[in-house]
PDB file of C-alpha atoms in Angstrom:
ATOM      1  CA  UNK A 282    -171.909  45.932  89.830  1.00 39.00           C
ATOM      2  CA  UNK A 283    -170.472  48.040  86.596  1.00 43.00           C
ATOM      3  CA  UNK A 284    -172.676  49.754  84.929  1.00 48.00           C
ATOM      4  CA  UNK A 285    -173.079  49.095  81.307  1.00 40.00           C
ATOM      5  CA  UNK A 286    -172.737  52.694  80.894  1.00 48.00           C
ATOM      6  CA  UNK A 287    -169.228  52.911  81.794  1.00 58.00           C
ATOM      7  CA  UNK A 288    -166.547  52.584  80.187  1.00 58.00           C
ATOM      8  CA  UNK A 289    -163.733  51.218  82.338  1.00 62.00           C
ATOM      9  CA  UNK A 290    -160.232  51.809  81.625  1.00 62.00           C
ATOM     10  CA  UNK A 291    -157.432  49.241  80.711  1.00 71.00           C
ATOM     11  CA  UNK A 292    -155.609  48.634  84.164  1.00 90.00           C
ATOM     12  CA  UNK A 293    -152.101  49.833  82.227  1.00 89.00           C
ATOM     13  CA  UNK A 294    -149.991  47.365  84.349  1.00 93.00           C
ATOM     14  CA  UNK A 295    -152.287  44.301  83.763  1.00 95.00           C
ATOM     15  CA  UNK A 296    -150.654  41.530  81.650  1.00 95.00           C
ATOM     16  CA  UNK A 297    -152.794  40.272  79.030  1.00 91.00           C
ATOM     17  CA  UNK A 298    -150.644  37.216  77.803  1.00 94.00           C
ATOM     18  CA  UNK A 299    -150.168  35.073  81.381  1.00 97.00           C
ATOM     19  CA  UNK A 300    -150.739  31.408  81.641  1.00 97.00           C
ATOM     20  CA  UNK A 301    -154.209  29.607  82.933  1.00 97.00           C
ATOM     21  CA  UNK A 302    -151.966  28.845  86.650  1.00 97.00           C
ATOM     22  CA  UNK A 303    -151.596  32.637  87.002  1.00 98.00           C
ATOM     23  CA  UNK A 304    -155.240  33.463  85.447  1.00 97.00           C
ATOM     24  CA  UNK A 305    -157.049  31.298  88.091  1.00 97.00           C
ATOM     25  CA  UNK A 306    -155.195  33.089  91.471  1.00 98.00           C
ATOM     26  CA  UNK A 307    -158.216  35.642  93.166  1.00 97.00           C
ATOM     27  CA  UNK A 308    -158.232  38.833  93.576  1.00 98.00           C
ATOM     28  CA  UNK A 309    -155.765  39.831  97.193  1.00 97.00           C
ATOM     29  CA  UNK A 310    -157.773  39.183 100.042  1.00 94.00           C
ATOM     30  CA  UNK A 311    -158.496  42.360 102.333  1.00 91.00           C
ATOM     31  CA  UNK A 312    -156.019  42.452 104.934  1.00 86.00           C
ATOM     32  CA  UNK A 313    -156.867  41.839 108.438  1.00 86.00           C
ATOM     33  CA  UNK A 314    -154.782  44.891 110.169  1.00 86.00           C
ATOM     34  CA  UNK A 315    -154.525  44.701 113.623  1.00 83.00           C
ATOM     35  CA  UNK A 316    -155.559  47.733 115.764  1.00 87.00           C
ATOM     36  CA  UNK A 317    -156.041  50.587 115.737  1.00 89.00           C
ATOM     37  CA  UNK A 318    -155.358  50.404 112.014  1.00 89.00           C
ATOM     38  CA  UNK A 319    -157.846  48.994 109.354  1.00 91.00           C
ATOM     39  CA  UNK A 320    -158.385  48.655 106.175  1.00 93.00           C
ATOM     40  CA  UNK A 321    -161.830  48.250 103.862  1.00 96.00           C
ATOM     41  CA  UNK A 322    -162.510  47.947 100.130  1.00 97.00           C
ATOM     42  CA  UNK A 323    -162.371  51.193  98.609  1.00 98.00           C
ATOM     43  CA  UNK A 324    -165.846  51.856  97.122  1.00 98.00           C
ATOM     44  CA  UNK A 325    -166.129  53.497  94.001  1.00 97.00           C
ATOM     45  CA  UNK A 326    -169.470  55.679  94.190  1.00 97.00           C
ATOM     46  CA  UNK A 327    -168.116  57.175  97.523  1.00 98.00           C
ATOM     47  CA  UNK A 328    -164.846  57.091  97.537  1.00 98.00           C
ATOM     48  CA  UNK A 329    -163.674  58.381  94.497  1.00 98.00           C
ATOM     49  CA  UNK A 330    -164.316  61.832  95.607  1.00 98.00           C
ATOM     50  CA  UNK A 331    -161.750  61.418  98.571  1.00 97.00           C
ATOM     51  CA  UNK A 332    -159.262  59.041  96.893  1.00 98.00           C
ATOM     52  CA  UNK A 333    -158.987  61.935  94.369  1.00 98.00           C
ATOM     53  CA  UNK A 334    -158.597  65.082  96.716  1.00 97.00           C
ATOM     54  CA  UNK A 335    -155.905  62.469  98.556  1.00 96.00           C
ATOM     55  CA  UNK A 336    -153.779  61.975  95.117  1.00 96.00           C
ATOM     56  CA  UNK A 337    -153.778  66.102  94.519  1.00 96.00           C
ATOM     57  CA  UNK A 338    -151.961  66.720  97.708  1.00 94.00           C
ATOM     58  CA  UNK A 339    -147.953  67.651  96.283  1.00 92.00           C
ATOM     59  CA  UNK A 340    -146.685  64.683  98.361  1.00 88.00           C
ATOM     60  CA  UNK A 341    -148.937  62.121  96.537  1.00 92.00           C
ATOM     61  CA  UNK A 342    -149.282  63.717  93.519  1.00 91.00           C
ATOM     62  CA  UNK A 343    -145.623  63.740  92.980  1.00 87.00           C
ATOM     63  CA  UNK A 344    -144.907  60.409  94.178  1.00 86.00           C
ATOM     64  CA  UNK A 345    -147.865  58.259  92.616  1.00 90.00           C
ATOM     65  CA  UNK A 346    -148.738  61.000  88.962  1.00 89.00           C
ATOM     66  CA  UNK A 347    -152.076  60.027  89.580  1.00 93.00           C
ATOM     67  CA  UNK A 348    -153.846  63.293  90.314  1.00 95.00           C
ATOM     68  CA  UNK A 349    -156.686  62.524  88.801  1.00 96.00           C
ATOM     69  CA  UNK A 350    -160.120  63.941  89.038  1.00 96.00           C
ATOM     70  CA  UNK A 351    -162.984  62.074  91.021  1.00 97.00           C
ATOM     71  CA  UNK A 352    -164.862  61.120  87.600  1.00 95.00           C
ATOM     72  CA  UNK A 353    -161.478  58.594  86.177  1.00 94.00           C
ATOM     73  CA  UNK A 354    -160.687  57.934  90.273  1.00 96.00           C
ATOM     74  CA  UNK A 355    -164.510  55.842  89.989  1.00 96.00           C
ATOM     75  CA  UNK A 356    -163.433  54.224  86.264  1.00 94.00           C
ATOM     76  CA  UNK A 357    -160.028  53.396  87.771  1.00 95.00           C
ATOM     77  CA  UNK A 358    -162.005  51.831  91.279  1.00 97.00           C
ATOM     78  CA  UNK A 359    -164.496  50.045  89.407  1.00 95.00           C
ATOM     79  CA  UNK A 360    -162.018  48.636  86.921  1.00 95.00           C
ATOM     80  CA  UNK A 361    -159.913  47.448  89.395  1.00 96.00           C
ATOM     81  CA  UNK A 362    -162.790  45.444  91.237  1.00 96.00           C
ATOM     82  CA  UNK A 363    -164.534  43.954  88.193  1.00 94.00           C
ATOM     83  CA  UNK A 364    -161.121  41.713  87.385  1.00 95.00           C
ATOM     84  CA  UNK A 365    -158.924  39.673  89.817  1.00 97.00           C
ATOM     85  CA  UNK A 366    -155.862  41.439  88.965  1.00 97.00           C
ATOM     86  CA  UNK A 367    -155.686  44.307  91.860  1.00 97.00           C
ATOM     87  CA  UNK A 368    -157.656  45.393  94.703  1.00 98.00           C
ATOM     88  CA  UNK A 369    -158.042  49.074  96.592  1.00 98.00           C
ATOM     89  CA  UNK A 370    -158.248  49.954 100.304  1.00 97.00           C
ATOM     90  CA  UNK A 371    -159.174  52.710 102.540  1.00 96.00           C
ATOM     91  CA  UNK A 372    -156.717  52.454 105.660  1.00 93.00           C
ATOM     92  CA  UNK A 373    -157.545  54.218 108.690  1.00 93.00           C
ATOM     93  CA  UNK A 374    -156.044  54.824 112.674  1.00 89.00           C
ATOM     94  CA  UNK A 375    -158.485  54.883 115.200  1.00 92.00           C
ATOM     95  CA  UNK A 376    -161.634  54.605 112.890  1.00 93.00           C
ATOM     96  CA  UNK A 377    -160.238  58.023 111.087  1.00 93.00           C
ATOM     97  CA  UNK A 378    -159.372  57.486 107.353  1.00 94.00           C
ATOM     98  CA  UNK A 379    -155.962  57.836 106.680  1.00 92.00           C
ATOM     99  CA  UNK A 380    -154.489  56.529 103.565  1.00 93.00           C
ATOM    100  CA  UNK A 381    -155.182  54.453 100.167  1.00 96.00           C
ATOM    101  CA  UNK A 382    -153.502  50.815  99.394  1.00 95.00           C
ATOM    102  CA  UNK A 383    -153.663  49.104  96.232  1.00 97.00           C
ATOM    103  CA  UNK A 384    -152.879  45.096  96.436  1.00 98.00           C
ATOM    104  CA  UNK A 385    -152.066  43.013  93.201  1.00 98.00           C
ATOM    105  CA  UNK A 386    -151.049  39.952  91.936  1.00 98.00           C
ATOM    106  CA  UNK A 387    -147.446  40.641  91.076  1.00 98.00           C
ATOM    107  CA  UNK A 388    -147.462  37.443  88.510  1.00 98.00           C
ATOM    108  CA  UNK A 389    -150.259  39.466  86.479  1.00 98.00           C
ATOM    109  CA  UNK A 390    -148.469  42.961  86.761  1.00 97.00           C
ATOM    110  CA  UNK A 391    -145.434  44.349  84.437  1.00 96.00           C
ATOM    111  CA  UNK A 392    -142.868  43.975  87.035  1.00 97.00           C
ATOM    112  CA  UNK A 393    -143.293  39.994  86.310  1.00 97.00           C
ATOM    113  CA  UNK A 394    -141.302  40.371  83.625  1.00 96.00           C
ATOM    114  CA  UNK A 395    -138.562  41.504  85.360  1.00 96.00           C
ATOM    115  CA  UNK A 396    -137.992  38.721  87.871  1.00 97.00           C
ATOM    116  CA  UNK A 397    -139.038  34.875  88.835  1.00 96.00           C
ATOM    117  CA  UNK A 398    -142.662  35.255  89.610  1.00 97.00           C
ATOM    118  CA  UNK A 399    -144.500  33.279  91.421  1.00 98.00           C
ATOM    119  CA  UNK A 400    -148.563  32.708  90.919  1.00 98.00           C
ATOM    120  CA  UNK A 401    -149.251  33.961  94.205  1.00 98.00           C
ATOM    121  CA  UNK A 402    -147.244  36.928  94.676  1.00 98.00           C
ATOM    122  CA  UNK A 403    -148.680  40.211  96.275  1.00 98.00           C
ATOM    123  CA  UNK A 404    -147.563  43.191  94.966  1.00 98.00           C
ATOM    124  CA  UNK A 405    -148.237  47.074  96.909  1.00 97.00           C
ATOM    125  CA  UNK A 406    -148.337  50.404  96.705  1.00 95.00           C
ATOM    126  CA  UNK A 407    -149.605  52.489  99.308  1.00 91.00           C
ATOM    127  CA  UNK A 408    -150.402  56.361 100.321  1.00 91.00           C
ATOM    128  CA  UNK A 409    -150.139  58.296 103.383  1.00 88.00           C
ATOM    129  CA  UNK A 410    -152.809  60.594 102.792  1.00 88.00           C
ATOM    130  CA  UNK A 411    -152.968  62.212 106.061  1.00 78.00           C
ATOM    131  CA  UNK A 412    -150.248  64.791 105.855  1.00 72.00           C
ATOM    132  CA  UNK A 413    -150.238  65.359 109.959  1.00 70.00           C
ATOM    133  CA  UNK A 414    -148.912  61.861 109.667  1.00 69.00           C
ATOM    134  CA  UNK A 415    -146.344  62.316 107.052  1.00 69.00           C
ATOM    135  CA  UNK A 416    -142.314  61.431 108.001  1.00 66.00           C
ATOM    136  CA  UNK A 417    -143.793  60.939 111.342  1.00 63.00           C
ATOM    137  CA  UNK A 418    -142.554  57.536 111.715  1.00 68.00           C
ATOM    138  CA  UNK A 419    -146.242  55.851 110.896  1.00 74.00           C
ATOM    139  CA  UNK A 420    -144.728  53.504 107.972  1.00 80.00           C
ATOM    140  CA  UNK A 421    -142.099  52.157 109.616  1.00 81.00           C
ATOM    141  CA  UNK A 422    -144.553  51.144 112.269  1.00 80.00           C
ATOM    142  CA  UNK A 423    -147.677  49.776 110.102  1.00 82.00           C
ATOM    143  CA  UNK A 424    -145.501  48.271 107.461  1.00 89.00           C
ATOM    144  CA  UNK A 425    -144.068  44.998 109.195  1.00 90.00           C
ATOM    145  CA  UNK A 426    -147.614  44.474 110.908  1.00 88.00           C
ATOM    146  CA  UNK A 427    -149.210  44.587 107.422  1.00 90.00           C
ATOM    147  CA  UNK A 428    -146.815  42.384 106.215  1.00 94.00           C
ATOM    148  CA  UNK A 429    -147.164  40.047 108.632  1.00 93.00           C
ATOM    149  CA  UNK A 430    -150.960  40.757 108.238  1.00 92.00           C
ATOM    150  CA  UNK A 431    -151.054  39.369 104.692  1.00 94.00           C
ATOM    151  CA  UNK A 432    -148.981  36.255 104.837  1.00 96.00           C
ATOM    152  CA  UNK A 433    -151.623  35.139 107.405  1.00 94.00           C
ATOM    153  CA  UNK A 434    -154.586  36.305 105.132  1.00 93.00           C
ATOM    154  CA  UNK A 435    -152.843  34.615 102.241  1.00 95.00           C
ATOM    155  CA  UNK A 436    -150.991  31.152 102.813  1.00 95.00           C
ATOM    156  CA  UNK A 437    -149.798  30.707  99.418  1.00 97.00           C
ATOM    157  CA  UNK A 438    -148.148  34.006  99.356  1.00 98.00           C
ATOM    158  CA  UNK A 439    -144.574  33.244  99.165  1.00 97.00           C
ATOM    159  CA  UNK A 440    -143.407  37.253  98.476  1.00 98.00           C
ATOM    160  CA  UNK A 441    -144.594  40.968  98.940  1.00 98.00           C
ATOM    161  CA  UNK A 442    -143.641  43.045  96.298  1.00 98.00           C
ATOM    162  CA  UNK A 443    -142.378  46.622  96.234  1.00 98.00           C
ATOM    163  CA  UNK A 444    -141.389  48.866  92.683  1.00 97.00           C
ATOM    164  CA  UNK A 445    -141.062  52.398  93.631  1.00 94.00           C
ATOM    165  CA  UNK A 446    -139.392  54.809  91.014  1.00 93.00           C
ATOM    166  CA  UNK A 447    -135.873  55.119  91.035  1.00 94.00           C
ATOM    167  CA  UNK A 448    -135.792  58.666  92.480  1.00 92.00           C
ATOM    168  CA  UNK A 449    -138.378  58.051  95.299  1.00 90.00           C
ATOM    169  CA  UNK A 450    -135.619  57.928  98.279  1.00 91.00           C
ATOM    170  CA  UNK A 451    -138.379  57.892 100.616  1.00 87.00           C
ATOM    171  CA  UNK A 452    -140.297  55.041  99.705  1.00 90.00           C
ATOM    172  CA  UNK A 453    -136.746  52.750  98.902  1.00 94.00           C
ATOM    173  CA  UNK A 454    -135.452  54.027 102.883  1.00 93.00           C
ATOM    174  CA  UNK A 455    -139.118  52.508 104.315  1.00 91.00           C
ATOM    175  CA  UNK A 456    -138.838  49.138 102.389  1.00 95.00           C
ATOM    176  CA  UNK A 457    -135.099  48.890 102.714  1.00 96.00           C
ATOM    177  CA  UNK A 458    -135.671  49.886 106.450  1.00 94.00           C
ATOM    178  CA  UNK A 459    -138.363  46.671 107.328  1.00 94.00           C
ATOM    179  CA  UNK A 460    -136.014  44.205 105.652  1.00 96.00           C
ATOM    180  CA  UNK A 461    -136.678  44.415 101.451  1.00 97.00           C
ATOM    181  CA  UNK A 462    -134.178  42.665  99.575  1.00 98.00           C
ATOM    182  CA  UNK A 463    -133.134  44.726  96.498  1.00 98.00           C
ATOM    183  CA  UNK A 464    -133.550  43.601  92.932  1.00 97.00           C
ATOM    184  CA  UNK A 465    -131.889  46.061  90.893  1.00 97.00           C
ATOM    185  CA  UNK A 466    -133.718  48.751  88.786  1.00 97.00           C
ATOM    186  CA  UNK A 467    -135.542  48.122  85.587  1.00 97.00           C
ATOM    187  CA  UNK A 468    -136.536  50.774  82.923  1.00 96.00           C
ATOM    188  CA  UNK A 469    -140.030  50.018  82.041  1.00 94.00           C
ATOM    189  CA  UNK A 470    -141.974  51.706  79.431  1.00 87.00           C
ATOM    190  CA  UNK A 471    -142.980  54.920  80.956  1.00 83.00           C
ATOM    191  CA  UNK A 472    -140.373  54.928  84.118  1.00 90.00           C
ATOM    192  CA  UNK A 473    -137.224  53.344  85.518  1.00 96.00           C
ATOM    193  CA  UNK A 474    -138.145  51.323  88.749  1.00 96.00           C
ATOM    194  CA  UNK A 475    -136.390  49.711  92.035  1.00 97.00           C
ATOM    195  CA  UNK A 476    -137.889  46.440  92.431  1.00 98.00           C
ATOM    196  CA  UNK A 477    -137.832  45.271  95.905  1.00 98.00           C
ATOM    197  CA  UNK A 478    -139.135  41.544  97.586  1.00 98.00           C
ATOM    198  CA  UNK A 479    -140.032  41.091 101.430  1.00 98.00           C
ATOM    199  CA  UNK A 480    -140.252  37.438 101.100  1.00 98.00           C
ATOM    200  CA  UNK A 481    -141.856  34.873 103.473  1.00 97.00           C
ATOM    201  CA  UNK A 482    -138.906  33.388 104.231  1.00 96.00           C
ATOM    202  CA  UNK A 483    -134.911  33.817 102.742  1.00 94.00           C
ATOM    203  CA  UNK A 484    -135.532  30.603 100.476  1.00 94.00           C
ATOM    204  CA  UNK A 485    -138.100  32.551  98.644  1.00 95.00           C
ATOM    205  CA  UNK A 486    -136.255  35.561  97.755  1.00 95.00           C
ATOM    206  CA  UNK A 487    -136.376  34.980  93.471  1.00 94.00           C
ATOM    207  CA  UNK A 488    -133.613  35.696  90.936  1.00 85.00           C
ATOM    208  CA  UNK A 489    -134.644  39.327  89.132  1.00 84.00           C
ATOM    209  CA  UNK A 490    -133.967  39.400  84.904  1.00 78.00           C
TER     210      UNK A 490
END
């Protein structure tokens, strides 16, 4: 529940103007990841705390700017699970928590303007928070068994969608490396992106804009 006391921010990425077809699609469901990974709903009142401490490490804050403090970490949480446009998860490896995920509906998001959405598109973005697991090969690993993981949760899910910045080599080498098709960059207002598909199968790989 929000509390009428709060004042949640604007989800910066959320379209406004989308039609009633896009409007209707849920929220991502949770993904089902098999073990020893999982993944949960990322809870505001207790998480925040974490999700913020995770986002201040140099690796994250550099990569994601969103070293935040816990207090706009809950805002940001709750905001994201009053609407239907995103969703946030706790990962973890062998019940120990790990790293954050955000799931989206890539026909709501900016990045639709920039190539053929489709209604049900997923869009991610995800953090290794645990820094003894860092360039340690985990990503290359979990990342096709997520994927795979949320075309079975999701049926209508024709794409997964990937927009890293430009200059993040690291996170273009991992999607490049499980099979991403490349979509050219595309400055948006406040950074220059790589936009990326992992489609379901080669006949849904879109035209970009």
């Amino acid at each position: 529940m929000i509390d009428s006391d709060d004042v949640l921010p604007i989800l910066p990425r959320e379209l406004t103007t989308i039609s009633d077809e896009v409007r209707h699609v849920p929220a991502p469901a949770i993904p089902q990841i098999a073990a020893p990974y999982a993944a949960r709903l990322a809870d505001p009142d207790s998480d925040a705390e974490l999700v913020s401490e995770w986002m201040n490490l140099p690796h994250l804050a550099q990569a994601w700017e969103y070293d935040w403090p816990p207090e706009r970490w809950r805002l940001y949480l709750k905001a994201q699970l009053a609407g239907t446009f995103s969703r946030p998860f706790i990962t973890s490896r062998k019940g120990e928590q790990i790293g954050y995920i955000e799931l989206y509906r890539a026909a709501k998001d900016s990045i639709a303007t920039r190539y053929d959405a489709d209604p049900y598109d997923l869009g991610m973005h995800a953090a290794i928070a645990d820094t003894k697991l860092v360039n340690r090969g985990i990503a290359p690993l979990i990342m096709p068994k997520l994927l795979a993981d949320l075309f079975a949760a999701e049926p209508q899910c024709r794409r997964v969608m990937f927009d890293p910045d430009h200059r993040n080599l690291g996170a273009r080498r991992l999607v490049e490396y499980v099979g991403c098709t490349f979509l050219g960059e595309h400055q948006m207002s406040n950074r220059r992106m790589a936009l990326y598909v992992f489609p379901r199968t080669p006949d849904d790989i879109p035209e970009h804009r």
